[in-house]
Amino acid sequence: MMLDEDDDCPELVPIDTQPGPPVGQIPVTIITGYLGAGKTTLLNYILTEQHNKRIAVILNEFGEGSALEKSLAVSQAGELYEEWLELRNGCLCCSVKDNGLKAIENLMEKKGKFDYILLETTGLADPGAVASMFWVDAELGSDIYLDGIVTVIDAKYGLQRCLYYPFRQIAVADLTIINKTDLVTEEELKEVKDTVRSAFNILSINGLVKIIETQRSRVDLSEVLDLHSFDSKDGSILTVTFEIAGDLSEDALNAFIQDLLWEKIFCNKDGQPMSVIRLKGIVSFADKGHQVMLQGVHELYELNETQQLWENPRINRLVFIGRNLDKDILQEKFVSTVLLGSEKN
Ligand SMILES: Nc1nc2c(ncn2[C@@H]2O[C@H](COP(=O)(O)OP(=O)(O)OP(=O)(O)O)[C@@H](O)[C@H]2O)c(=O)[nH]1
Ligand SMILES: [Zn+2]
C-alpha cells in the first residue's frame, strides 16, 4: 500500500450510527498479496459495498531492516489517525498481550468500537508474522480476533514475478482471490489456478482452499468477511499450552513439529488425529544464547532466533490451537523426544 497515494487510502465508514449492543469480539480480516495485486482495490470495494458494519482499515507497513516498525493508520472522515507500533518480532510471543493488539485496543478506546477491522499488509509482508499479531488466546480476553486471511493474486503477473512470498501468502490463506482476470486468457487463468492448488498440495494442506476469481477485486462480501476461519467459539477448537525447562534438540523439534503439522501422526485419546491451526512458542537450544521463536500458521512454521537473551532457568513455552488436541499426549511426546536430558524436567 502506497501511503503517499492519498486518494487510494480507504476511509473509515460509519454506516449506521445507532449504537449496537455491546457485542463480543471484533473480527479482523488480513488482506495480503503481492505488490499491486489489488488489495487496496478490494478494501475500497468492501468499504463502498452495502454492509451494516463500521469498518476500520489498518494499513500495515513493514519497515526495512531490523527495527520492524509498522504504522497503523486509520482515517476517519478525512482525518488521518496514525500510530506507530513497535512490534519487535521476538517479543510477540512471550508477552501475554502484544503491542499490535494493544495499539488497536487503544485506538478503539479513543475512537469507539468498530464492528470490523480490515488489515492490508504490504505486498512484501510475511502474512504468517502478521497473522501471529492477532493470534489471540481466548484467555487473553482481547476484544479482537482473527477472522480470516485473504490473499489477492494478480492473475497476470502474480505468480511469475515472485516466488517466495506469494507462496507463503497462498499457504496461509483461508481464501485466495485471483484478481485481474480481465488481463489473462482462459488458459493463463487455468495455469494460475493450478499453481495455487499445487502450492497447497506441496504443503500438504488439505483441499479446503477456496479460490475465487475477480475483476477489480469485486467479491461477494459474504465470501470475504465473517469467515470464522479460526473460530475458537467452535467448541471443537482447543488451546493447549505448556512450559518445560531445559534445552531442546533442534532436529528433534523439527521432527516433532513436522509429525504434528504435516504427517498428523499424533492422535488424541479417542484416536482422532490432532490438527493444529496455530502454533507458537519460545524455545531454547543449548548452543544458542538467544531465545528462539516458533511460529506456525496452518501447515507452515518457522523458527527464528530473537534478540532476547535467555536468563536462567530457560523455560520453553509452547501454545497449540487446533482440533483434537490432548495436552498430556502432546507434552509427554515433547518431553520424551525433543527435550535434551530428561532429568531436567
Ligand atoms: N486490469 C485490472 N486492473 C486492476 C484490477 N484490480 C486492480 N487493478 C489495478 O491494479 C493496480 C493496483 O491495485 P491496488 O489495489 O492498489 O493493489 P495493491 O495490492 O493494494 O497494491 P500495493 O498496496 O501497492 O501492494 C491499480 O492500478 C488498480 O486499478 C483488475 O481486476 N483488472
Ligand atoms: Zn494497496
Coordinates of C-alpha atoms and ligand atoms in Angstrom, one line a residue:
M1 CA 0.0 0.0 0.0
M2 CA 1.4 3.3 -1.0
L3 CA 0.7 5.6 1.8
D4 CA 1.5 8.6 -0.3
E5 CA -1.4 7.9 -2.5
D6 CA -4.0 9.8 -0.5
D7 CA -6.8 9.1 -2.8
D8 CA -6.0 5.5 -2.6
C9 CA -6.4 5.4 1.1
P10 CA -9.7 3.8 2.3
E11 CA -11.7 5.6 4.9
L12 CA -13.4 4.5 8.0
V13 CA -17.1 4.4 7.0
P14 CA -19.7 4.9 9.7
I15 CA -22.6 3.1 8.2
D16 CA -25.2 3.1 10.8
T17 CA -24.9 5.3 13.8
Q18 CA -27.4 3.6 16.1
P19 CA -25.3 2.1 18.8
G20 CA -25.5 -1.6 18.6
P21 CA -25.5 -3.8 21.6
P22 CA -22.1 -4.3 23.1
V23 CA -21.4 -7.4 21.1
G24 CA -18.4 -9.6 21.8
Q25 CA -15.2 -9.6 19.9
I26 CA -14.3 -7.7 16.8
P27 CA -13.2 -9.7 13.7
V28 CA -10.0 -8.9 11.9
T29 CA -9.5 -9.9 8.3
I30 CA -6.0 -9.8 7.0
I31 CA -5.7 -8.9 3.3
T32 CA -2.4 -10.0 1.9
G33 CA -0.9 -10.4 -1.6
Y34 CA 2.0 -9.2 -3.7
L35 CA 2.6 -5.6 -4.7
G36 CA -0.2 -4.3 -6.9
A37 CA -2.3 -7.4 -6.8
G38 CA -5.4 -5.5 -5.9
K39 CA -5.5 -5.4 -2.1
T40 CA -6.5 -1.7 -1.8
T41 CA -9.0 -2.2 -4.6
L42 CA -10.6 -4.9 -2.5
L43 CA -10.6 -2.8 0.6
N44 CA -12.2 0.1 -1.2
Y45 CA -14.7 -2.2 -2.7
I46 CA -15.6 -3.7 0.6
L47 CA -15.9 -0.2 2.1
T48 CA -18.3 1.0 -0.5
E49 CA -20.4 -2.1 -0.8
Q50 CA -23.7 -2.3 1.1
H51 CA -23.0 -3.6 4.6
N52 CA -24.1 -2.8 8.1
K53 CA -20.7 -2.5 9.7
R54 CA -18.5 0.2 11.0
I55 CA -15.2 -0.9 9.5
A56 CA -11.8 0.2 10.4
V57 CA -9.0 -0.1 8.0
I58 CA -5.4 -0.7 9.0
L59 CA -2.5 -0.4 6.7
N60 CA 0.3 -2.4 8.0
E61 CA 3.7 -1.3 6.9
F62 CA 6.9 -3.2 7.4
G63 CA 10.0 -1.1 7.6
E64 CA 13.1 -2.4 6.0
G65 CA 15.8 -3.5 8.3
S66 CA 15.7 -4.9 11.8
A67 CA 13.6 -2.4 13.6
L68 CA 10.3 -3.7 12.4
E69 CA 8.1 -0.8 12.8
K70 CA 4.7 -0.7 11.4
S71 CA 2.4 2.1 11.0
L72 CA -1.2 1.9 12.0
A73 CA -3.2 4.4 10.1
V74 CA -6.9 4.7 10.1
S75 CA -8.6 7.6 8.5
Q76 CA -12.0 8.8 9.7
A77 CA -13.9 11.5 7.9
G78 CA -10.8 12.7 6.2
E79 CA -8.7 12.9 9.4
L80 CA -5.8 10.6 9.4
Y81 CA -5.1 8.9 12.6
E82 CA -1.7 7.4 12.8
E83 CA 0.0 5.5 15.5
W84 CA 3.4 3.8 15.3
L85 CA 3.6 0.4 16.6
E86 CA 6.7 -1.2 17.8
L87 CA 6.3 -4.8 17.0
R88 CA 9.7 -6.4 17.5
N89 CA 9.1 -9.8 16.3
G90 CA 10.9 -11.5 19.1
C91 CA 8.6 -10.2 21.7
L92 CA 5.2 -11.0 20.2
C93 CA 5.2 -14.4 21.6
C94 CA 6.3 -14.3 25.1
S95 CA 4.3 -11.2 26.1
V96 CA 0.9 -12.0 27.1
K97 CA -0.6 -9.3 25.0
D98 CA 1.4 -8.0 22.2
N99 CA 1.8 -4.4 21.2
G100 CA -0.1 -4.7 18.0
L101 CA -3.3 -5.7 19.7
K102 CA -2.8 -3.2 22.4
A103 CA -2.5 -0.4 19.9
I104 CA -5.7 -1.4 18.2
E105 CA -7.4 -1.6 21.5
N106 CA -6.2 1.8 22.4
L107 CA -7.4 3.1 19.1
M108 CA -10.8 1.6 19.8
E109 CA -10.9 3.3 23.2
K110 CA -10.3 6.6 21.6
K111 CA -12.4 6.2 18.6
G112 CA -15.1 4.0 19.8
K113 CA -15.7 0.4 18.8
F114 CA -15.5 -0.9 15.3
D115 CA -17.6 -3.7 14.1
Y116 CA -14.9 -5.0 11.8
I117 CA -11.2 -4.5 11.1
L118 CA -9.6 -4.9 7.7
L119 CA -5.8 -5.0 7.7
E120 CA -3.9 -4.7 4.5
T121 CA -0.4 -5.8 4.7
T122 CA 2.3 -4.5 2.3
G123 CA 3.0 -6.7 -0.6
L124 CA 6.2 -7.9 0.9
A125 CA 4.9 -8.7 4.3
D126 CA 5.1 -12.2 5.6
P127 CA 1.5 -12.9 6.4
G128 CA 2.3 -15.5 8.9
A129 CA 4.0 -12.9 11.0
V130 CA 1.2 -10.5 10.6
A131 CA -1.4 -13.2 11.5
S132 CA 0.5 -14.0 14.6
M133 CA -0.1 -10.5 15.8
F134 CA -3.7 -11.4 16.1
W135 CA -3.2 -14.8 17.3
V136 CA -5.2 -14.4 20.4
D137 CA -5.8 -16.9 23.0
A138 CA -9.3 -16.8 24.4
E139 CA -7.8 -16.4 27.9
L140 CA -6.1 -13.2 26.9
G141 CA -9.5 -11.5 26.9
S142 CA -8.8 -9.5 23.8
D143 CA -11.5 -7.5 22.0
I144 CA -10.2 -8.7 18.7
Y145 CA -10.0 -12.0 16.9
L146 CA -8.6 -13.1 13.6
D147 CA -11.4 -14.0 11.3
G148 CA -9.5 -14.9 8.2
I149 CA -6.6 -14.3 5.9
V150 CA -7.4 -13.4 2.3
T151 CA -4.7 -13.5 -0.3
V152 CA -5.1 -11.5 -3.5
I153 CA -3.2 -12.7 -6.5
D154 CA -2.6 -10.8 -9.7
A155 CA -3.7 -13.2 -12.4
K156 CA -1.3 -11.8 -14.9
Y157 CA 1.9 -11.2 -13.0
G158 CA 1.3 -12.6 -9.6
L159 CA 2.9 -15.9 -9.8
Q160 CA 5.7 -15.0 -12.3
R161 CA 7.2 -12.1 -10.6
C162 CA 7.9 -13.5 -7.3
L163 CA 8.2 -16.9 -5.8
Y164 CA 8.8 -17.0 -2.1
Y165 CA 6.3 -14.5 -0.6
P166 CA 3.3 -15.4 -2.7
F167 CA 3.9 -19.0 -1.9
R168 CA 3.7 -18.2 1.8
Q169 CA 0.8 -15.9 1.2
I170 CA -1.1 -18.6 -0.5
A171 CA -0.2 -21.1 2.1
V172 CA -1.7 -19.2 4.9
A173 CA -4.8 -18.0 3.0
D174 CA -8.2 -19.0 4.1
L175 CA -9.4 -17.5 0.8
T176 CA -7.4 -16.9 -2.3
I177 CA -8.7 -14.3 -4.8
I178 CA -7.3 -14.4 -8.3
N179 CA -7.8 -10.9 -9.4
K180 CA -7.4 -9.1 -12.8
T181 CA -8.9 -11.9 -14.7
D182 CA -9.6 -9.4 -17.4
L183 CA -6.0 -9.4 -18.3
V184 CA -5.5 -13.0 -19.0
T185 CA -6.8 -15.7 -21.3
E186 CA -8.7 -18.7 -20.1
E187 CA -5.6 -20.8 -20.4
E188 CA -3.5 -18.4 -18.4
L189 CA -6.1 -18.3 -15.7
K190 CA -6.2 -22.0 -15.5
E191 CA -2.5 -22.1 -15.1
V192 CA -2.6 -19.7 -12.2
K193 CA -5.4 -21.7 -10.6
D194 CA -3.4 -24.9 -11.0
T195 CA -0.3 -23.2 -9.5
V196 CA -2.3 -22.1 -6.5
R197 CA -3.7 -25.5 -6.0
S198 CA -0.4 -27.2 -6.3
A199 CA 1.1 -24.8 -3.7
F200 CA -1.4 -26.1 -1.3
N201 CA -0.7 -29.7 -2.3
I202 CA 3.0 -29.3 -1.9
L203 CA 2.4 -28.1 1.6
S204 CA 0.0 -31.0 2.1
I205 CA -2.7 -28.5 3.1
N206 CA -6.0 -30.3 2.7
G207 CA -8.2 -29.4 -0.3
L208 CA -10.1 -26.8 1.7
V209 CA -8.5 -23.9 -0.2
K210 CA -11.1 -21.6 -1.5
I211 CA -10.3 -19.8 -4.7
I212 CA -12.4 -17.1 -6.3
E213 CA -11.8 -15.2 -9.5
T214 CA -12.4 -11.4 -9.7
Q215 CA -12.1 -8.3 -11.7
R216 CA -11.3 -5.2 -9.7
S217 CA -11.5 -7.3 -6.6
R218 CA -15.2 -7.4 -6.8
V219 CA -16.4 -10.2 -4.5
D220 CA -19.5 -11.2 -2.7
L221 CA -18.8 -9.8 0.8
S222 CA -20.1 -12.9 2.5
E223 CA -17.2 -14.7 0.9
V224 CA -14.6 -12.4 2.5
L225 CA -16.0 -11.3 5.8
D226 CA -17.0 -13.3 8.8
L227 CA -15.3 -16.4 7.7
H228 CA -14.7 -17.6 11.2
S229 CA -11.7 -19.4 10.0
F230 CA -10.1 -19.7 13.4
D231 CA -13.2 -19.6 15.5
S232 CA -12.4 -20.8 18.9
K233 CA -16.0 -20.5 19.9
D234 CA -16.4 -23.5 17.8
G235 CA -16.3 -25.9 20.7
S236 CA -14.1 -28.4 18.8
I237 CA -11.1 -26.0 18.8
L238 CA -8.9 -26.3 21.8
T239 CA -5.9 -24.4 23.2
V240 CA -3.1 -26.3 24.8
T241 CA -0.2 -24.6 26.5
F242 CA 2.7 -26.0 28.4
E243 CA 6.0 -24.9 29.8
I244 CA 9.1 -27.0 30.1
A245 CA 12.5 -26.1 31.5
G246 CA 15.7 -27.2 29.7
D247 CA 17.2 -27.2 26.2
L248 CA 15.8 -28.8 23.1
S249 CA 17.3 -30.7 20.3
E250 CA 16.7 -28.6 17.2
D251 CA 16.4 -31.6 14.9
A252 CA 14.1 -33.4 17.2
L253 CA 11.9 -30.3 17.5
N254 CA 11.6 -30.0 13.7
A255 CA 10.7 -33.7 13.5
F256 CA 8.1 -33.2 16.3
I257 CA 6.5 -30.2 14.5
Q258 CA 6.5 -31.9 11.2
D259 CA 4.9 -35.0 12.6
L260 CA 2.3 -32.8 14.2
L261 CA 1.6 -30.3 11.4
W262 CA 2.3 -32.3 8.2
E263 CA 2.2 -36.0 9.0
K264 CA -0.5 -35.6 11.6
I265 CA 0.5 -38.8 13.3
F266 CA -0.5 -37.7 16.8
C267 CA -3.9 -38.7 17.9
N268 CA -6.0 -37.9 21.0
K269 CA -7.3 -40.5 23.4
D270 CA -10.2 -41.2 21.2
G271 CA -7.9 -41.9 18.3
Q272 CA -8.7 -38.8 16.4
P273 CA -5.7 -37.1 14.7
M274 CA -4.6 -33.8 16.2
S275 CA -4.9 -30.9 13.8
V276 CA -3.1 -27.6 14.6
I277 CA -4.1 -24.3 13.1
R278 CA -1.8 -22.1 15.2
L279 CA 1.4 -22.9 16.8
K280 CA 3.6 -20.6 18.8
G281 CA 6.4 -20.8 21.2
I282 CA 9.7 -19.6 22.7
V283 CA 12.2 -22.4 22.8
S284 CA 15.8 -22.9 24.0
F285 CA 18.6 -24.6 22.1
A286 CA 21.7 -25.4 24.0
D287 CA 24.1 -23.8 21.6
K288 CA 22.1 -20.5 21.4
G289 CA 22.2 -17.8 24.0
H290 CA 19.2 -16.1 22.5
Q291 CA 15.6 -17.2 22.7
V292 CA 14.2 -18.8 19.5
M293 CA 10.7 -18.1 18.5
L294 CA 8.5 -20.7 16.9
Q295 CA 5.6 -19.6 14.8
G296 CA 3.2 -21.7 12.8
V297 CA 0.1 -20.9 10.8
H298 CA -1.7 -23.8 9.4
E299 CA 1.0 -26.1 7.9
L300 CA 3.7 -23.5 7.8
Y301 CA 6.1 -22.9 10.6
E302 CA 9.4 -21.3 11.2
L303 CA 12.0 -21.0 13.9
N304 CA 13.7 -17.7 14.3
E305 CA 16.4 -16.5 16.7
T306 CA 15.2 -13.4 18.6
Q307 CA 17.2 -10.6 20.1
Q308 CA 16.2 -11.7 23.5
L309 CA 18.9 -13.4 25.6
W310 CA 18.0 -16.2 27.9
E311 CA 18.1 -15.9 31.6
N312 CA 18.2 -19.0 33.8
P313 CA 16.2 -21.1 34.1
R314 CA 15.4 -21.5 30.4
I315 CA 11.7 -22.2 30.1
N316 CA 10.3 -23.4 26.8
R317 CA 6.8 -22.2 26.3
L318 CA 4.5 -23.6 23.7
V319 CA 1.0 -22.9 22.6
F320 CA -1.1 -25.0 20.2
I321 CA -4.5 -24.2 18.9
G322 CA -6.4 -26.7 16.9
R323 CA -8.7 -29.7 16.9
N324 CA -8.5 -32.9 18.8
L325 CA -5.5 -31.7 20.9
D326 CA -4.6 -33.6 24.0
K327 CA -2.3 -31.8 26.4
D328 CA -1.0 -34.9 28.2
I329 CA -0.1 -36.7 25.0
L330 CA 1.5 -33.7 23.4
Q331 CA 3.5 -32.8 26.4
E332 CA 4.7 -36.3 27.0
K333 CA 5.7 -36.7 23.4
F334 CA 7.5 -33.4 23.5
V335 CA 9.4 -34.3 26.7
S336 CA 10.4 -37.7 25.6
T337 CA 11.5 -36.8 22.1
V338 CA 12.5 -33.2 22.0
L339 CA 13.9 -32.3 25.4
L340 CA 17.6 -33.0 26.0
G341 CA 18.4 -34.8 29.1
S342 CA 15.0 -35.7 30.6
E343 CA 16.4 -35.3 34.1
K344 CA 15.9 -31.6 33.5
N345 CA 12.2 -32.0 33.6
Ligands
LIG1 N1 -6.9 -4.5 -15.2 C1 -7.2 -4.6 -13.9 N2 -6.6 -3.8 -13.1 C2 -6.8 -3.9 -11.8 C3 -7.7 -4.9 -11.3 N3 -7.8 -4.7 -9.9 C4 -6.9 -3.7 -9.6 N4 -6.4 -3.2 -10.7 C5 -5.4 -2.1 -10.8 O1 -4.1 -2.6 -10.3 C6 -3.4 -1.6 -9.6 C7 -3.0 -2.0 -8.2 O2 -4.2 -2.2 -7.4 P1 -4.2 -2.0 -5.9 O3 -5.5 -2.3 -5.4 O4 -3.6 -0.6 -5.5 O5 -3.1 -3.1 -5.5 P2 -2.5 -3.4 -4.0 O6 -2.3 -4.8 -3.9 O7 -3.2 -2.6 -3.0 O8 -1.0 -2.7 -4.3 P3 0.1 -2.3 -3.2 O9 -0.6 -1.8 -2.0 O10 0.9 -1.3 -3.9 O11 0.8 -3.6 -2.9 C8 -4.4 -0.4 -9.6 O12 -4.0 0.5 -10.7 C9 -5.7 -1.0 -9.9 O13 -6.6 -0.1 -10.5 C10 -8.4 -5.7 -12.2 O14 -9.2 -6.6 -11.9 N5 -8.0 -5.6 -13.5
ZN2 ZN -2.5 -1.3 -1.5

